[in-house]
Amino acid sequence: MARNMRPSASLARYHRAGREAGYAEGLAAGYHLGRCEAVNRQISGLPERRWDVKIMYVTSGKWYPYKPIDDAIARGLLPIVREVSCFRWRIPTRGYPKQDLVGAVLRERPDLVICLDGIAMDLKQIDRIRSAGFRTAVWLTDDPYFTDVTSKIALHFDYVFTLELNCVEFYKQIGCPQVHYLPLAADTAMFRPRRVEPGLRRDVSFIGSGYWNRVRAIDAVSPYLAAKRVRFVGQWWNRLRSYKRFARDIELNRWLLPQDTAAAYNGSKIVLNIHRAHDDASYNNNRLLIPAVSPNPRTFEIAACGAFQLTDVREDIVRFYVPGEEIVTYQSPEDMVAKIEYYLTHESERREIAIRALRKTLEQHTYPKRLAELLRTVFGD
């Protein structure tokens, strides 16, 4: 009879250990979430002033992942200007009449027309708007990866805003008179600390496409990650040499909506941020091979979730976050492994860094704050 009781007693110990571990993890997550909420209540994320101007915002005309950015910009303008009108641009297709942006501008007479991306725009209409005396601006979102295309677009606008520091001089050299550095930001309506179900909790995650440099980075540390709870979401991750090892942890060719991406960040102890290489052959229009030094939008979105971020080095990241205090960077596969292991086993330090990054993001890197920089550039203080 004792022989029959042993498996039952052993199973009970496993259940008890599991409950205790789950309780401890839930308690720590709840405490962290409470601290994040306190930070959110302390900081509004809004600039100190409003501009007495009317803005017409022209959307990109594209769907995901541009639509969430379009929505974030439209929302971000509302509290900082007198009036906003949103022109929902559509990429011309059979069955849809040509949109009359010029007529809308002449009717509404905005002080500034802001376009996102510009690749799908009817540039002849932009030229007519400028000829009528209205100021125009374009915010380029894919530099330097599309500079072969955007170099033909930028010249049609009065103001060019680029999220890549190295592209400022490039646009000036081709003849753009007003070029300014303006990275994207965090949409705090979507990317914010939130409670997640236990099934979404992971040790390490990465959300994004499997560009070759990212694939090589994960392959290099795959023996270590194989023993962790991991999650990869996006296209091309079947390029991994170690794909079979991680197949059950990969959601291949899936695009997550912003709220689902935020849930993935909130559920991860460590969120990897591996920037796209400027010379990746997968999908690139950067014939001049302009190198990238600026942080991607993911940098701000992860931080806005109160999540801990481990990123490769981008030279200009120090403009936005303090390495080692608000964000952690790695230099090599060995360094990545060492830092993942350290911060998985030093929870208090990990959460303190995440809290500091959240605070910095709400103070400086929201869309209202970014758009305030744009308005200050155009209209002054």
mmCIF file of C-alpha atoms in Angstrom:
data_model
loop_
_atom_site.group_PDB
_atom_site.id
_atom_site.type_symbol
_atom_site.label_atom_id
_atom_site.label_comp_id
_atom_site.label_asym_id
_atom_site.label_seq_id
_atom_site.Cartn_x
_atom_site.Cartn_y
_atom_site.Cartn_z
ATOM 1 C CA MET A 1 0.000 0.000 0.000
ATOM 2 C CA ALA A 2 2.863 2.371 0.787
ATOM 3 C CA ARG A 3 4.200 1.583 -2.682
ATOM 4 C CA ASN A 4 0.877 2.784 -4.147
ATOM 5 C CA MET A 5 0.938 5.981 -2.081
ATOM 6 C CA ARG A 6 4.328 7.198 -3.244
ATOM 7 C CA PRO A 7 3.269 8.492 -6.687
ATOM 8 C CA SER A 8 0.295 10.236 -5.107
ATOM 9 C CA ALA A 9 2.456 11.924 -2.463
ATOM 10 C CA SER A 10 4.993 12.945 -5.077
ATOM 11 C CA LEU A 11 2.255 14.366 -7.277
ATOM 12 C CA ALA A 12 0.893 16.344 -4.338
ATOM 13 C CA ARG A 13 4.324 17.865 -3.755
ATOM 14 C CA TYR A 14 4.524 18.902 -7.412
ATOM 15 C CA HIS A 15 1.068 20.464 -7.192
ATOM 16 C CA ARG A 16 1.976 22.304 -4.008
ATOM 17 C CA ALA A 17 5.236 23.576 -5.509
ATOM 18 C CA GLY A 18 3.367 24.693 -8.625
ATOM 19 C CA ARG A 19 0.784 26.572 -6.587
ATOM 20 C CA GLU A 20 3.470 28.273 -4.538
ATOM 21 C CA ALA A 21 5.433 29.272 -7.636
ATOM 22 C CA GLY A 22 2.280 30.536 -9.354
ATOM 23 C CA TYR A 23 1.259 32.511 -6.288
ATOM 24 C CA ALA A 24 4.702 34.109 -6.001
ATOM 25 C CA GLU A 25 4.764 35.008 -9.689
ATOM 26 C CA GLY A 26 1.248 36.435 -9.550
ATOM 27 C CA LEU A 27 2.040 38.432 -6.420
ATOM 28 C CA ALA A 28 5.159 39.938 -7.990
ATOM 29 C CA ALA A 29 3.290 40.746 -11.213
ATOM 30 C CA GLY A 30 0.454 42.382 -9.275
ATOM 31 C CA TYR A 31 2.854 44.489 -7.226
ATOM 32 C CA HIS A 32 4.651 45.626 -10.384
ATOM 33 C CA LEU A 33 1.355 46.465 -12.062
ATOM 34 C CA GLY A 34 0.335 48.545 -9.064
ATOM 35 C CA ARG A 35 3.585 50.515 -9.221
ATOM 36 C CA CYS A 36 3.081 51.086 -12.943
ATOM 37 C CA GLU A 37 -0.412 52.395 -12.288
ATOM 38 C CA ALA A 38 0.990 54.829 -9.724
ATOM 39 C CA VAL A 39 3.436 56.162 -12.332
ATOM 40 C CA ASN A 40 0.630 56.486 -14.891
ATOM 41 C CA ARG A 41 -1.423 58.552 -12.458
ATOM 42 C CA GLN A 42 1.493 60.864 -11.685
ATOM 43 C CA ILE A 43 2.337 61.728 -15.294
ATOM 44 C CA SER A 44 -0.161 62.926 -17.909
ATOM 45 C CA GLY A 45 2.051 62.492 -20.986
ATOM 46 C CA LEU A 46 0.764 65.826 -22.348
ATOM 47 C CA PRO A 47 2.852 68.906 -23.175
ATOM 48 C CA GLU A 48 2.425 72.034 -21.075
ATOM 49 C CA ARG A 49 0.885 74.153 -23.814
ATOM 50 C CA ARG A 50 -1.567 74.092 -26.723
ATOM 51 C CA TRP A 51 -1.190 75.726 -30.114
ATOM 52 C CA ASP A 52 -3.960 77.961 -31.425
ATOM 53 C CA VAL A 53 -3.866 76.354 -34.878
ATOM 54 C CA LYS A 54 -5.976 74.106 -37.079
ATOM 55 C CA ILE A 55 -4.295 70.936 -38.320
ATOM 56 C CA MET A 56 -5.421 68.657 -41.130
ATOM 57 C CA TYR A 57 -3.995 65.203 -40.626
ATOM 58 C CA VAL A 58 -3.838 63.010 -43.750
ATOM 59 C CA THR A 59 -3.522 59.317 -42.964
ATOM 60 C CA SER A 60 -1.034 57.023 -44.688
ATOM 61 C CA GLY A 61 -3.633 55.243 -46.804
ATOM 62 C CA LYS A 62 -2.193 51.918 -45.679
ATOM 63 C CA TRP A 63 -3.493 49.269 -43.325
ATOM 64 C CA TYR A 64 -1.465 47.440 -40.690
ATOM 65 C CA PRO A 65 0.955 48.416 -39.217
ATOM 66 C CA TYR A 66 0.305 52.009 -40.323
ATOM 67 C CA LYS A 67 -3.308 52.356 -39.225
ATOM 68 C CA PRO A 68 -2.484 52.128 -35.493
ATOM 69 C CA ILE A 69 0.101 54.889 -35.984
ATOM 70 C CA ASP A 70 -2.451 56.969 -37.903
ATOM 71 C CA ASP A 71 -4.919 56.576 -35.049
ATOM 72 C CA ALA A 72 -2.282 57.423 -32.440
ATOM 73 C CA ILE A 73 -1.282 60.628 -34.248
ATOM 74 C CA ALA A 74 -4.899 61.723 -34.712
ATOM 75 C CA ARG A 75 -5.544 61.175 -30.991
ATOM 76 C CA GLY A 76 -2.258 62.815 -30.045
ATOM 77 C CA LEU A 77 -3.118 66.038 -31.874
ATOM 78 C CA LEU A 78 -6.506 66.532 -30.209
ATOM 79 C CA PRO A 79 -5.346 67.858 -26.819
ATOM 80 C CA ILE A 80 -2.558 70.098 -28.142
ATOM 81 C CA VAL A 81 -4.176 72.175 -30.932
ATOM 82 C CA ARG A 82 -7.322 74.225 -31.350
ATOM 83 C CA GLU A 83 -8.838 72.034 -34.058
ATOM 84 C CA VAL A 84 -8.016 68.812 -35.911
ATOM 85 C CA SER A 85 -9.583 67.461 -39.072
ATOM 86 C CA CYS A 86 -8.644 63.984 -40.262
ATOM 87 C CA PHE A 87 -8.579 63.172 -43.973
ATOM 88 C CA ARG A 88 -8.693 59.384 -44.384
ATOM 89 C CA TRP A 89 -6.576 58.844 -47.465
ATOM 90 C CA ARG A 90 -7.218 55.685 -49.497
ATOM 91 C CA ILE A 91 -4.823 54.105 -51.937
ATOM 92 C CA PRO A 92 -6.589 54.548 -55.312
ATOM 93 C CA THR A 93 -8.222 51.303 -56.459
ATOM 94 C CA ARG A 94 -10.793 50.356 -59.045
ATOM 95 C CA GLY A 95 -14.295 51.193 -57.900
ATOM 96 C CA TYR A 96 -13.320 54.097 -55.638
ATOM 97 C CA PRO A 97 -13.527 57.680 -56.921
ATOM 98 C CA LYS A 98 -10.394 59.767 -56.779
ATOM 99 C CA GLN A 99 -10.196 61.624 -53.495
ATOM 100 C CA ASP A 100 -10.093 65.409 -53.558
ATOM 101 C CA LEU A 101 -7.587 66.380 -50.889
ATOM 102 C CA VAL A 102 -7.092 69.780 -52.505
ATOM 103 C CA GLY A 103 -10.791 70.566 -52.239
ATOM 104 C CA ALA A 104 -10.844 69.519 -48.577
ATOM 105 C CA VAL A 105 -7.901 71.798 -47.796
ATOM 106 C CA LEU A 106 -9.459 74.750 -49.619
ATOM 107 C CA ARG A 107 -12.705 74.268 -47.696
ATOM 108 C CA GLU A 108 -11.185 73.805 -44.255
ATOM 109 C CA ARG A 109 -8.165 76.085 -44.623
ATOM 110 C CA PRO A 110 -5.849 74.464 -42.059
ATOM 111 C CA ASP A 111 -2.709 76.118 -40.793
ATOM 112 C CA LEU A 112 -0.742 72.937 -41.554
ATOM 113 C CA VAL A 113 -1.342 69.702 -43.480
ATOM 114 C CA ILE A 114 0.513 66.730 -41.958
ATOM 115 C CA CYS A 115 0.877 63.494 -43.953
ATOM 116 C CA LEU A 116 2.157 60.194 -42.606
ATOM 117 C CA ASP A 117 4.590 58.179 -44.733
ATOM 118 C CA GLY A 118 3.586 59.782 -48.042
ATOM 119 C CA ILE A 119 4.329 56.744 -50.200
ATOM 120 C CA ALA A 120 0.663 56.263 -51.146
ATOM 121 C CA MET A 121 -0.049 59.983 -51.591
ATOM 122 C CA ASP A 122 -1.098 61.773 -54.766
ATOM 123 C CA LEU A 123 1.880 64.123 -54.892
ATOM 124 C CA LYS A 124 0.314 66.318 -57.570
ATOM 125 C CA GLN A 125 -2.354 67.241 -55.046
ATOM 126 C CA ILE A 126 0.325 68.052 -52.483
ATOM 127 C CA ASP A 127 1.979 70.376 -55.029
ATOM 128 C CA ARG A 128 -1.355 72.152 -55.640
ATOM 129 C CA ILE A 129 -1.907 72.566 -51.905
ATOM 130 C CA ARG A 130 1.507 74.178 -51.528
ATOM 131 C CA SER A 131 0.888 76.412 -54.555
ATOM 132 C CA ALA A 132 -2.286 77.633 -52.845
ATOM 133 C CA GLY A 133 -0.192 78.813 -49.908
ATOM 134 C CA PHE A 134 -0.796 76.059 -47.370
ATOM 135 C CA ARG A 135 2.073 74.598 -45.376
ATOM 136 C CA THR A 136 2.668 70.850 -45.677
ATOM 137 C CA ALA A 137 4.689 68.340 -43.682
ATOM 138 C CA VAL A 138 5.447 64.652 -44.088
ATOM 139 C CA TRP A 139 6.490 62.301 -41.285
ATOM 140 C CA LEU A 140 8.557 59.474 -42.784
ATOM 141 C CA THR A 141 8.235 56.229 -40.841
ATOM 142 C CA ASP A 142 10.492 53.700 -42.610
ATOM 143 C CA ASP A 143 13.857 55.408 -42.905
ATOM 144 C CA PRO A 144 16.431 54.436 -43.937
ATOM 145 C CA TYR A 145 14.908 51.285 -45.447
ATOM 146 C CA PHE A 146 12.819 53.100 -48.090
ATOM 147 C CA THR A 147 15.010 56.054 -48.982
ATOM 148 C CA ASP A 148 15.075 55.047 -52.660
ATOM 149 C CA VAL A 149 11.354 55.808 -52.656
ATOM 150 C CA THR A 150 11.063 58.577 -50.088
ATOM 151 C CA SER A 151 13.791 60.626 -51.790
ATOM 152 C CA LYS A 152 11.263 61.215 -54.580
ATOM 153 C CA ILE A 153 8.501 62.100 -52.117
ATOM 154 C CA ALA A 154 10.233 64.396 -49.644
ATOM 155 C CA LEU A 155 10.849 67.216 -52.135
ATOM 156 C CA HIS A 156 7.094 67.773 -52.498
ATOM 157 C CA PHE A 157 6.698 68.935 -48.874
ATOM 158 C CA ASP A 158 7.675 72.094 -46.996
ATOM 159 C CA TYR A 159 8.769 70.163 -43.908
ATOM 160 C CA VAL A 160 10.267 66.682 -43.739
ATOM 161 C CA PHE A 161 10.348 64.814 -40.428
ATOM 162 C CA THR A 162 12.285 61.559 -40.328
ATOM 163 C CA LEU A 163 12.617 58.990 -37.558
ATOM 164 C CA GLU A 164 16.218 58.234 -38.562
ATOM 165 C CA LEU A 165 18.938 60.675 -37.528
ATOM 166 C CA ASN A 166 21.227 59.624 -40.381
ATOM 167 C CA CYS A 167 18.592 60.591 -42.936
ATOM 168 C CA VAL A 168 18.454 64.261 -41.937
ATOM 169 C CA GLU A 169 21.578 65.141 -43.891
ATOM 170 C CA PHE A 170 20.511 62.870 -46.760
ATOM 171 C CA TYR A 171 17.276 64.807 -47.351
ATOM 172 C CA LYS A 172 19.053 68.123 -47.007
ATOM 173 C CA GLN A 173 21.578 67.092 -49.644
ATOM 174 C CA ILE A 174 18.860 66.271 -52.176
ATOM 175 C CA GLY A 175 17.349 69.735 -51.722
ATOM 176 C CA CYS A 176 14.752 69.582 -48.952
ATOM 177 C CA PRO A 177 14.859 72.972 -47.186
ATOM 178 C CA GLN A 178 13.420 71.945 -43.813
ATOM 179 C CA VAL A 179 14.442 68.520 -42.473
ATOM 180 C CA HIS A 180 14.082 67.511 -38.836
ATOM 181 C CA TYR A 181 14.676 64.436 -36.710
ATOM 182 C CA LEU A 182 11.464 63.144 -35.107
ATOM 183 C CA PRO A 183 11.252 59.502 -34.003
ATOM 184 C CA LEU A 184 7.874 57.894 -33.503
ATOM 185 C CA ALA A 185 6.559 57.394 -29.971
ATOM 186 C CA ALA A 186 4.399 55.198 -27.747
ATOM 187 C CA ASP A 187 0.642 55.167 -28.132
ATOM 188 C CA THR A 188 -0.197 54.946 -24.447
ATOM 189 C CA ALA A 189 -3.859 54.228 -25.186
ATOM 190 C CA MET A 190 -2.698 50.847 -26.531
ATOM 191 C CA PHE A 191 0.745 50.255 -25.054
ATOM 192 C CA ARG A 192 0.331 50.418 -21.309
ATOM 193 C CA PRO A 193 0.812 48.159 -18.297
ATOM 194 C CA ARG A 194 -1.978 45.614 -18.017
ATOM 195 C CA ARG A 195 -2.794 42.314 -16.378
ATOM 196 C CA VAL A 196 -2.358 39.271 -18.617
ATOM 197 C CA GLU A 197 -3.551 35.713 -18.365
ATOM 198 C CA PRO A 198 -1.043 33.136 -17.080
ATOM 199 C CA GLY A 199 -0.998 31.470 -20.496
ATOM 200 C CA LEU A 200 0.708 34.538 -21.979
ATOM 201 C CA ARG A 201 3.577 34.609 -19.514
ATOM 202 C CA ARG A 202 7.030 33.971 -20.946
ATOM 203 C CA ASP A 203 10.642 34.380 -19.928
ATOM 204 C CA VAL A 204 11.693 35.910 -23.252
ATOM 205 C CA SER A 205 9.753 37.128 -26.287
ATOM 206 C CA PHE A 206 10.254 38.880 -29.593
ATOM 207 C CA ILE A 207 7.408 40.312 -31.689
ATOM 208 C CA GLY A 208 8.352 41.206 -35.273
ATOM 209 C CA SER A 209 9.578 39.872 -38.596
ATOM 210 C CA GLY A 210 12.463 37.440 -38.883
ATOM 211 C CA TYR A 211 14.913 39.596 -40.805
ATOM 212 C CA TRP A 212 18.207 37.808 -41.356
ATOM 213 C CA ASN A 213 20.168 39.626 -38.645
ATOM 214 C CA ARG A 214 17.433 38.737 -36.150
ATOM 215 C CA VAL A 215 17.432 35.117 -37.268
ATOM 216 C CA ARG A 216 21.200 34.912 -36.868
ATOM 217 C CA ALA A 217 20.973 36.460 -33.397
ATOM 218 C CA ILE A 218 18.411 33.908 -32.209
ATOM 219 C CA ASP A 219 20.209 30.969 -33.828
ATOM 220 C CA ALA A 220 23.368 31.996 -32.011
ATOM 221 C CA VAL A 221 21.678 31.727 -28.599
ATOM 222 C CA SER A 222 19.204 28.942 -29.396
ATOM 223 C CA PRO A 223 20.830 26.299 -27.117
ATOM 224 C CA TYR A 224 20.342 28.647 -24.167
ATOM 225 C CA LEU A 225 16.816 29.790 -25.106
ATOM 226 C CA ALA A 226 15.673 26.205 -25.654
ATOM 227 C CA ALA A 227 15.466 25.781 -21.890
ATOM 228 C CA LYS A 228 13.370 28.941 -21.403
ATOM 229 C CA ARG A 229 9.736 29.826 -21.968
ATOM 230 C CA VAL A 230 9.941 31.827 -25.194
ATOM 231 C CA ARG A 231 7.602 33.302 -27.774
ATOM 232 C CA PHE A 232 8.292 34.562 -31.304
ATOM 233 C CA VAL A 233 5.563 36.112 -33.450
ATOM 234 C CA GLY A 234 5.920 37.249 -37.060
ATOM 235 C CA GLN A 235 6.859 36.278 -40.582
ATOM 236 C CA TRP A 236 10.027 34.508 -41.738
ATOM 237 C CA TRP A 237 10.883 32.789 -38.447
ATOM 238 C CA ASN A 238 10.973 29.494 -40.341
ATOM 239 C CA ARG A 239 14.369 30.753 -41.559
ATOM 240 C CA LEU A 240 15.836 29.704 -38.225
ATOM 241 C CA ARG A 241 18.263 26.789 -38.391
ATOM 242 C CA SER A 242 16.791 25.935 -35.012
ATOM 243 C CA TYR A 243 13.198 26.257 -36.247
ATOM 244 C CA LYS A 244 12.180 22.720 -35.283
ATOM 245 C CA ARG A 245 13.471 23.325 -31.770
ATOM 246 C CA PHE A 246 11.228 26.395 -31.382
ATOM 247 C CA ALA A 247 8.335 25.523 -33.692
ATOM 248 C CA ARG A 248 5.798 25.229 -30.886
ATOM 249 C CA ASP A 249 6.889 28.627 -29.525
ATOM 250 C CA ILE A 250 6.636 30.431 -32.887
ATOM 251 C CA GLU A 251 3.436 31.996 -34.213
ATOM 252 C CA LEU A 252 4.558 32.069 -37.819
ATOM 253 C CA ASN A 253 3.258 34.716 -40.245
ATOM 254 C CA ARG A 254 0.946 36.202 -37.645
ATOM 255 C CA TRP A 255 0.471 39.958 -37.236
ATOM 256 C CA LEU A 256 -0.588 41.024 -33.764
ATOM 257 C CA LEU A 257 -2.901 43.969 -33.212
ATOM 258 C CA PRO A 258 -1.492 46.652 -30.878
ATOM 259 C CA GLN A 259 -3.466 45.424 -27.870
ATOM 260 C CA ASP A 260 -2.223 41.868 -28.459
ATOM 261 C CA THR A 261 1.345 43.071 -28.877
ATOM 262 C CA ALA A 262 1.030 45.008 -25.628
ATOM 263 C CA ALA A 263 -0.277 41.875 -23.914
ATOM 264 C CA ALA A 264 2.751 39.932 -25.178
ATOM 265 C CA TYR A 265 5.093 42.606 -23.788
ATOM 266 C CA ASN A 266 3.274 42.649 -20.463
ATOM 267 C CA GLY A 267 3.473 38.881 -20.229
ATOM 268 C CA SER A 268 7.233 38.693 -20.804
ATOM 269 C CA LYS A 269 9.926 39.008 -18.188
ATOM 270 C CA ILE A 270 12.353 40.097 -20.919
ATOM 271 C CA VAL A 271 11.325 41.557 -24.274
ATOM 272 C CA LEU A 272 14.034 41.380 -26.922
ATOM 273 C CA ASN A 273 14.377 44.314 -29.296
ATOM 274 C CA ILE A 274 16.631 43.407 -32.220
ATOM 275 C CA HIS A 275 16.685 46.255 -34.707
ATOM 276 C CA ARG A 276 16.371 45.636 -38.410
ATOM 277 C CA ALA A 277 19.651 45.805 -40.327
ATOM 278 C CA HIS A 278 19.974 48.664 -42.815
ATOM 279 C CA ASP A 279 21.337 46.305 -45.498
ATOM 280 C CA ASP A 280 18.991 43.321 -45.091
ATOM 281 C CA ALA A 281 18.200 41.875 -48.510
ATOM 282 C CA SER A 282 14.695 40.664 -47.620
ATOM 283 C CA TYR A 283 12.730 43.815 -48.298
ATOM 284 C CA ASN A 284 14.885 46.865 -48.708
ATOM 285 C CA ASN A 285 14.926 50.077 -50.728
ATOM 286 C CA ASN A 286 18.111 51.583 -49.334
ATOM 287 C CA ARG A 287 20.402 51.509 -52.333
ATOM 288 C CA LEU A 288 22.826 53.982 -50.723
ATOM 289 C CA LEU A 289 23.075 51.732 -47.631
ATOM 290 C CA ILE A 290 22.459 54.599 -45.228
ATOM 291 C CA PRO A 291 23.167 53.085 -41.799
ATOM 292 C CA ALA A 292 20.551 53.253 -39.060
ATOM 293 C CA VAL A 293 21.465 54.657 -35.642
ATOM 294 C CA SER A 294 18.054 55.589 -34.205
ATOM 295 C CA PRO A 295 15.782 53.439 -32.038
ATOM 296 C CA ASN A 296 12.737 51.844 -33.635
ATOM 297 C CA PRO A 297 9.146 52.517 -32.464
ATOM 298 C CA ARG A 298 9.181 49.172 -30.618
ATOM 299 C CA THR A 299 11.685 50.724 -28.193
ATOM 300 C CA PHE A 300 9.104 53.195 -26.876
ATOM 301 C CA GLU A 301 6.169 50.774 -27.014
ATOM 302 C CA ILE A 302 7.887 48.133 -24.880
ATOM 303 C CA ALA A 303 8.869 50.760 -22.331
ATOM 304 C CA ALA A 304 5.313 52.157 -22.225
ATOM 305 C CA CYS A 305 4.074 48.722 -21.126
ATOM 306 C CA GLY A 306 6.300 48.787 -18.053
ATOM 307 C CA ALA A 307 8.176 45.852 -19.557
ATOM 308 C CA PHE A 308 11.892 45.147 -19.291
ATOM 309 C CA GLN A 309 13.710 45.567 -22.597
ATOM 310 C CA LEU A 310 16.966 44.037 -23.809
ATOM 311 C CA THR A 311 18.060 45.619 -27.061
ATOM 312 C CA ASP A 312 20.969 45.570 -29.429
ATOM 313 C CA VAL A 313 22.992 48.770 -29.566
ATOM 314 C CA ARG A 314 21.768 51.707 -31.588
ATOM 315 C CA GLU A 315 24.100 54.677 -31.227
ATOM 316 C CA ASP A 316 21.370 57.269 -30.690
ATOM 317 C CA ILE A 317 19.413 55.318 -28.084
ATOM 318 C CA VAL A 318 21.240 57.250 -25.344
ATOM 319 C CA ARG A 319 19.290 60.352 -26.401
ATOM 320 C CA PHE A 320 16.111 58.665 -25.160
ATOM 321 C CA TYR A 321 16.993 56.192 -22.384
ATOM 322 C CA VAL A 322 19.923 55.699 -20.033
ATOM 323 C CA PRO A 323 21.533 52.282 -20.672
ATOM 324 C CA GLY A 324 21.768 50.221 -17.522
ATOM 325 C CA GLU A 325 19.164 52.347 -15.753
ATOM 326 C CA GLU A 326 16.140 52.540 -18.081
ATOM 327 C CA ILE A 327 17.091 50.095 -20.806
ATOM 328 C CA VAL A 328 19.673 47.329 -21.152
ATOM 329 C CA THR A 329 21.746 46.709 -24.267
ATOM 330 C CA TYR A 330 23.809 43.743 -25.402
ATOM 331 C CA GLN A 331 26.901 43.646 -27.615
ATOM 332 C CA SER A 332 27.161 39.989 -28.689
ATOM 333 C CA PRO A 333 25.335 36.642 -28.432
ATOM 334 C CA GLU A 334 27.367 35.815 -25.326
ATOM 335 C CA ASP A 335 26.449 39.155 -23.791
ATOM 336 C CA MET A 336 22.772 38.575 -24.629
ATOM 337 C CA VAL A 337 22.785 35.213 -22.854
ATOM 338 C CA ALA A 338 24.608 36.615 -19.825
ATOM 339 C CA LYS A 339 22.163 39.500 -19.455
ATOM 340 C CA ILE A 340 19.065 37.362 -19.977
ATOM 341 C CA GLU A 341 20.282 35.000 -17.289
ATOM 342 C CA TYR A 342 21.182 37.825 -14.923
ATOM 343 C CA TYR A 343 17.898 39.687 -15.193
ATOM 344 C CA LEU A 344 15.787 36.538 -15.049
ATOM 345 C CA THR A 345 17.376 35.800 -11.698
ATOM 346 C CA HIS A 346 17.437 39.395 -10.410
ATOM 347 C CA GLU A 347 13.773 40.255 -10.540
ATOM 348 C CA SER A 348 13.904 43.366 -8.388
ATOM 349 C CA GLU A 349 16.549 44.999 -10.590
ATOM 350 C CA ARG A 350 14.661 43.997 -13.719
ATOM 351 C CA ARG A 351 11.423 45.562 -12.526
ATOM 352 C CA GLU A 352 13.128 48.755 -11.308
ATOM 353 C CA ILE A 353 14.636 49.306 -14.753
ATOM 354 C CA ALA A 354 11.240 48.728 -16.363
ATOM 355 C CA ILE A 355 9.568 51.230 -14.010
ATOM 356 C CA ARG A 356 12.173 53.878 -14.805
ATOM 357 C CA ALA A 357 11.688 53.309 -18.540
ATOM 358 C CA LEU A 358 7.920 53.674 -18.146
ATOM 359 C CA ARG A 359 8.358 56.946 -16.289
ATOM 360 C CA LYS A 360 10.731 58.347 -18.927
ATOM 361 C CA THR A 361 8.371 57.283 -21.713
ATOM 362 C CA LEU A 362 5.344 58.997 -20.183
ATOM 363 C CA GLU A 363 7.390 62.124 -19.513
ATOM 364 C CA GLN A 364 9.007 62.436 -22.943
ATOM 365 C CA HIS A 365 7.989 59.843 -25.540
ATOM 366 C CA THR A 366 4.214 59.971 -26.011
ATOM 367 C CA TYR A 367 2.584 61.059 -29.267
ATOM 368 C CA PRO A 368 1.322 64.374 -27.843
ATOM 369 C CA LYS A 369 4.899 65.148 -26.750
ATOM 370 C CA ARG A 370 6.335 64.205 -30.166
ATOM 371 C CA LEU A 371 3.702 66.189 -32.027
ATOM 372 C CA ALA A 372 4.427 69.157 -29.803
ATOM 373 C CA GLU A 373 8.011 69.012 -31.124
ATOM 374 C CA LEU A 374 6.673 69.037 -34.670
ATOM 375 C CA LEU A 375 4.399 72.017 -34.006
ATOM 376 C CA ARG A 376 7.183 73.875 -32.235
ATOM 377 C CA THR A 377 9.379 73.374 -35.297
ATOM 378 C CA VAL A 378 6.730 74.757 -37.666
ATOM 379 C CA PHE A 379 5.074 77.471 -35.558
ATOM 380 C CA GLY A 380 7.677 78.245 -32.894
ATOM 381 C CA ASP A 381 6.932 78.701 -29.196
#
